[in-house]
Structures are given as structure tokens and as C-alpha cells.
Amino acid sequence: QLQLVESGGGLVQPGGSLRLSCTASGLSLDQYAAGWFRQAPGKERTAVSCISANGAGTTYSESVKGRFTISKDSAKNTVYLQMNNLEPEDSAVYYCGAAPTGWSNIALCLVPKVESWGQGTLITVSE
């Protein structure tokens, strides 16, 4: 049973940076494509960035491309999201999820059908 826990959220000023962590237990993230998704109040949950099982492939939404970077550390069984040049529009609860076995990062970011969701971590970008 794969379990995911997010951390690293908080309050940051526009233009600032945060790094989110998603640590897995129960199974190795090397077996799964994984991704970060976000949900603002009154909005649907949308894909932010996804990474392939081996870490070689990455996908980003147009709104975060060039500002966010997704990565994996197999030794720590953790997926990271480095968030730079944050904007108020980035404010949301951020969730990580792991895809069914065999799914690509592209498929995961197109259709967020995950085996497990984390509990979410809140990011607020404000003066």
C-alpha cells in the first residue's frame, strides 16, 4: 500500500521560492510516475507537473513552465517541486499523487487517475 505525505508549504511573498516534498512509504516511487496537482478555493484540481518512474521525463503546465522544477530522489523515496518566482495565482493546496503502474508522466498530467493522494500542503502567495 503506497502512502504519500507532502510537506514544505507556507506563506511566501510574490517572487519568493518554496520547495515541496512528497515522501512515499510502503512502495518505491521508482515504480510509479508521480505528479503535483493543486486546488484553489472554488476551483477544480489541476495538474502542475509530473515525472516519469525513472525520472527521465517531466511534464509542466504552461502556467508554471520555467518557474517550477520537479525532481526525484530515489534514495529518499521522495518527489520534490522547486517553486520559484511565485505568483498570487499559485496560491492553492498542493497535492502529490502516484499513477497506476505503467502510466507515463504525460498520461498522469492529462488524467489525474492516481493510486494514492497525499494529504495536501497549503501554499499562500501574498504580500
PDB file of N, CA, C and O in Angstrom, residues 44-72:
ATOM      1  N   GLU A  44     -11.267  23.582  -9.670  1.00  0.00           N
ATOM      2  CA  GLU A  44     -11.010  22.160  -9.798  1.00  0.00           C
ATOM      3  C   GLU A  44      -9.535  21.864  -9.555  1.00  0.00           C
ATOM      4  O   GLU A  44      -8.693  22.749  -9.651  1.00  0.00           O
ATOM      5  N   ARG A  45      -9.227  20.609  -9.239  1.00  0.00           N
ATOM      6  CA  ARG A  45      -7.850  20.202  -9.065  1.00  0.00           C
ATOM      7  C   ARG A  45      -7.208  20.030 -10.440  1.00  0.00           C
ATOM      8  O   ARG A  45      -7.738  19.324 -11.305  1.00  0.00           O
ATOM      9  N   THR A  46      -6.076  20.682 -10.640  1.00  0.00           N
ATOM     10  CA  THR A  46      -5.409  20.660 -11.932  1.00  0.00           C
ATOM     11  C   THR A  46      -3.963  20.224 -11.781  1.00  0.00           C
ATOM     12  O   THR A  46      -3.348  20.397 -10.734  1.00  0.00           O
ATOM     13  N   ALA A  47      -3.419  19.669 -12.857  1.00  0.00           N
ATOM     14  CA  ALA A  47      -2.044  19.202 -12.859  1.00  0.00           C
ATOM     15  C   ALA A  47      -1.080  20.375 -12.911  1.00  0.00           C
ATOM     16  O   ALA A  47      -1.300  21.348 -13.636  1.00  0.00           O
ATOM     17  N   VAL A  48      -0.004  20.277 -12.162  1.00  0.00           N
ATOM     18  CA  VAL A  48       1.072  21.253 -12.164  1.00  0.00           C
ATOM     19  C   VAL A  48       2.300  20.701 -12.878  1.00  0.00           C
ATOM     20  O   VAL A  48       2.842  21.325 -13.794  1.00  0.00           O
ATOM     21  N   SER A  49       2.745  19.522 -12.451  1.00  0.00           N
ATOM     22  CA  SER A  49       3.941  18.913 -13.014  1.00  0.00           C
ATOM     23  C   SER A  49       3.950  17.432 -12.698  1.00  0.00           C
ATOM     24  O   SER A  49       3.531  17.024 -11.617  1.00  0.00           O
ATOM     25  N   CYS A  50       4.454  16.621 -13.630  1.00  0.00           N
ATOM     26  CA  CYS A  50       4.542  15.179 -13.448  1.00  0.00           C
ATOM     27  C   CYS A  50       5.910  14.685 -13.889  1.00  0.00           C
ATOM     28  O   CYS A  50       6.559  15.294 -14.741  1.00  0.00           O
ATOM     29  N   ILE A  51       6.324  13.554 -13.314  1.00  0.00           N
ATOM     30  CA  ILE A  51       7.639  12.990 -13.601  1.00  0.00           C
ATOM     31  C   ILE A  51       7.496  11.489 -13.804  1.00  0.00           C
ATOM     32  O   ILE A  51       6.693  10.831 -13.136  1.00  0.00           O
ATOM     33  N   SER A  52       8.268  10.937 -14.731  1.00  0.00           N
ATOM     34  CA  SER A  52       8.206   9.518 -15.042  1.00  0.00           C
ATOM     35  C   SER A  52       8.800   8.688 -13.909  1.00  0.00           C
ATOM     36  O   SER A  52       9.468   9.193 -13.011  1.00  0.00           O
ATOM     37  N   ALA A  53       8.551   7.372 -13.970  1.00  0.00           N
ATOM     38  CA  ALA A  53       9.038   6.478 -12.923  1.00  0.00           C
ATOM     39  C   ALA A  53      10.549   6.555 -12.767  1.00  0.00           C
ATOM     40  O   ALA A  53      11.066   6.565 -11.641  1.00  0.00           O
ATOM     41  N   ASN A  54      11.274   6.611 -13.881  1.00  0.00           N
ATOM     42  CA  ASN A  54      12.734   6.663 -13.810  1.00  0.00           C
ATOM     43  C   ASN A  54      13.283   8.079 -13.702  1.00  0.00           C
ATOM     44  O   ASN A  54      14.503   8.256 -13.640  1.00  0.00           O
ATOM     45  N   GLY A  55      12.414   9.068 -13.687  1.00  0.00           N
ATOM     46  CA  GLY A  55      12.836  10.447 -13.525  1.00  0.00           C
ATOM     47  C   GLY A  55      13.304  11.133 -14.782  1.00  0.00           C
ATOM     48  O   GLY A  55      13.639  12.325 -14.744  1.00  0.00           O
ATOM     49  N   ALA A  56      13.325  10.430 -15.911  1.00  0.00           N
ATOM     50  CA  ALA A  56      13.869  10.992 -17.138  1.00  0.00           C
ATOM     51  C   ALA A  56      12.898  11.913 -17.865  1.00  0.00           C
ATOM     52  O   ALA A  56      13.331  12.788 -18.618  1.00  0.00           O
ATOM     53  N   GLY A  57      11.609  11.714 -17.667  1.00  0.00           N
ATOM     54  CA  GLY A  57      10.615  12.511 -18.356  1.00  0.00           C
ATOM     55  C   GLY A  57       9.859  13.417 -17.401  1.00  0.00           C
ATOM     56  O   GLY A  57       9.480  12.999 -16.308  1.00  0.00           O
ATOM     57  N   THR A  58       9.635  14.656 -17.809  1.00  0.00           N
ATOM     58  CA  THR A  58       8.903  15.611 -16.986  1.00  0.00           C
ATOM     59  C   THR A  58       7.872  16.347 -17.823  1.00  0.00           C
ATOM     60  O   THR A  58       8.056  16.541 -19.031  1.00  0.00           O
ATOM     61  N   THR A  59       6.800  16.759 -17.163  1.00  0.00           N
ATOM     62  CA  THR A  59       5.718  17.488 -17.797  1.00  0.00           C
ATOM     63  C   THR A  59       5.345  18.663 -16.909  1.00  0.00           C
ATOM     64  O   THR A  59       5.282  18.518 -15.683  1.00  0.00           O
ATOM     65  N   TYR A  60       5.101  19.824 -17.515  1.00  0.00           N
ATOM     66  CA  TYR A  60       4.727  21.020 -16.776  1.00  0.00           C
ATOM     67  C   TYR A  60       3.529  21.686 -17.428  1.00  0.00           C
ATOM     68  O   TYR A  60       3.404  21.712 -18.656  1.00  0.00           O
ATOM     69  N   SER A  61       2.659  22.239 -16.596  1.00  0.00           N
ATOM     70  CA  SER A  61       1.605  23.080 -17.132  1.00  0.00           C
ATOM     71  C   SER A  61       2.214  24.368 -17.663  1.00  0.00           C
ATOM     72  O   SER A  61       3.281  24.808 -17.214  1.00  0.00           O
ATOM     73  N   GLU A  62       1.541  24.985 -18.623  1.00  0.00           N
ATOM     74  CA  GLU A  62       2.073  26.198 -19.224  1.00  0.00           C
ATOM     75  C   GLU A  62       2.229  27.323 -18.203  1.00  0.00           C
ATOM     76  O   GLU A  62       3.155  28.129 -18.312  1.00  0.00           O
ATOM     77  N   SER A  63       1.379  27.359 -17.200  1.00  0.00           N
ATOM     78  CA  SER A  63       1.412  28.444 -16.233  1.00  0.00           C
ATOM     79  C   SER A  63       2.628  28.399 -15.314  1.00  0.00           C
ATOM     80  O   SER A  63       2.977  29.417 -14.712  1.00  0.00           O
ATOM     81  N   VAL A  64       3.278  27.234 -15.177  1.00  0.00           N
ATOM     82  CA  VAL A  64       4.421  27.121 -14.275  1.00  0.00           C
ATOM     83  C   VAL A  64       5.721  26.827 -15.006  1.00  0.00           C
ATOM     84  O   VAL A  64       6.790  26.826 -14.380  1.00  0.00           O
ATOM     85  N   LYS A  65       5.668  26.587 -16.290  1.00  0.00           N
ATOM     86  CA  LYS A  65       6.854  26.237 -17.060  1.00  0.00           C
ATOM     87  C   LYS A  65       7.896  27.346 -16.964  1.00  0.00           C
ATOM     88  O   LYS A  65       7.584  28.524 -17.151  1.00  0.00           O
ATOM     89  N   GLY A  66       9.121  26.959 -16.649  1.00  0.00           N
ATOM     90  CA  GLY A  66      10.194  27.920 -16.479  1.00  0.00           C
ATOM     91  C   GLY A  66      10.338  28.442 -15.074  1.00  0.00           C
ATOM     92  O   GLY A  66      11.357  29.068 -14.751  1.00  0.00           O
ATOM     93  N   ARG A  67       9.349  28.208 -14.216  1.00  0.00           N
ATOM     94  CA  ARG A  67       9.394  28.669 -12.834  1.00  0.00           C
ATOM     95  C   ARG A  67       9.500  27.508 -11.843  1.00  0.00           C
ATOM     96  O   ARG A  67      10.136  27.648 -10.804  1.00  0.00           O
ATOM     97  N   PHE A  68       8.866  26.381 -12.151  1.00  0.00           N
ATOM     98  CA  PHE A  68       8.854  25.222 -11.263  1.00  0.00           C
ATOM     99  C   PHE A  68       9.706  24.110 -11.858  1.00  0.00           C
ATOM    100  O   PHE A  68       9.801  23.964 -13.084  1.00  0.00           O
ATOM    101  N   THR A  69      10.296  23.284 -10.987  1.00  0.00           N
ATOM    102  CA  THR A  69      11.079  22.134 -11.412  1.00  0.00           C
ATOM    103  C   THR A  69      10.723  20.933 -10.551  1.00  0.00           C
ATOM    104  O   THR A  69      10.776  21.014  -9.320  1.00  0.00           O
ATOM    105  N   ILE A  70      10.364  19.830 -11.191  1.00  0.00           N
ATOM    106  CA  ILE A  70      10.065  18.598 -10.479  1.00  0.00           C
ATOM    107  C   ILE A  70      11.283  17.677 -10.548  1.00  0.00           C
ATOM    108  O   ILE A  70      12.003  17.653 -11.550  1.00  0.00           O
ATOM    109  N   SER A  71      11.520  16.928  -9.478  1.00  0.00           N
ATOM    110  CA  SER A  71      12.650  16.007  -9.435  1.00  0.00           C
ATOM    111  C   SER A  71      12.350  14.861  -8.482  1.00  0.00           C
ATOM    112  O   SER A  71      11.393  14.919  -7.706  1.00  0.00           O
ATOM    113  N   LYS A  72      13.175  13.813  -8.551  1.00  0.00           N
ATOM    114  CA  LYS A  72      13.042  12.648  -7.676  1.00  0.00           C
ATOM    115  C   LYS A  72      14.374  12.315  -7.042  1.00  0.00           C
ATOM    116  O   LYS A  72      15.429  12.482  -7.647  1.00  0.00           O
TER     117      LYS A  72
END
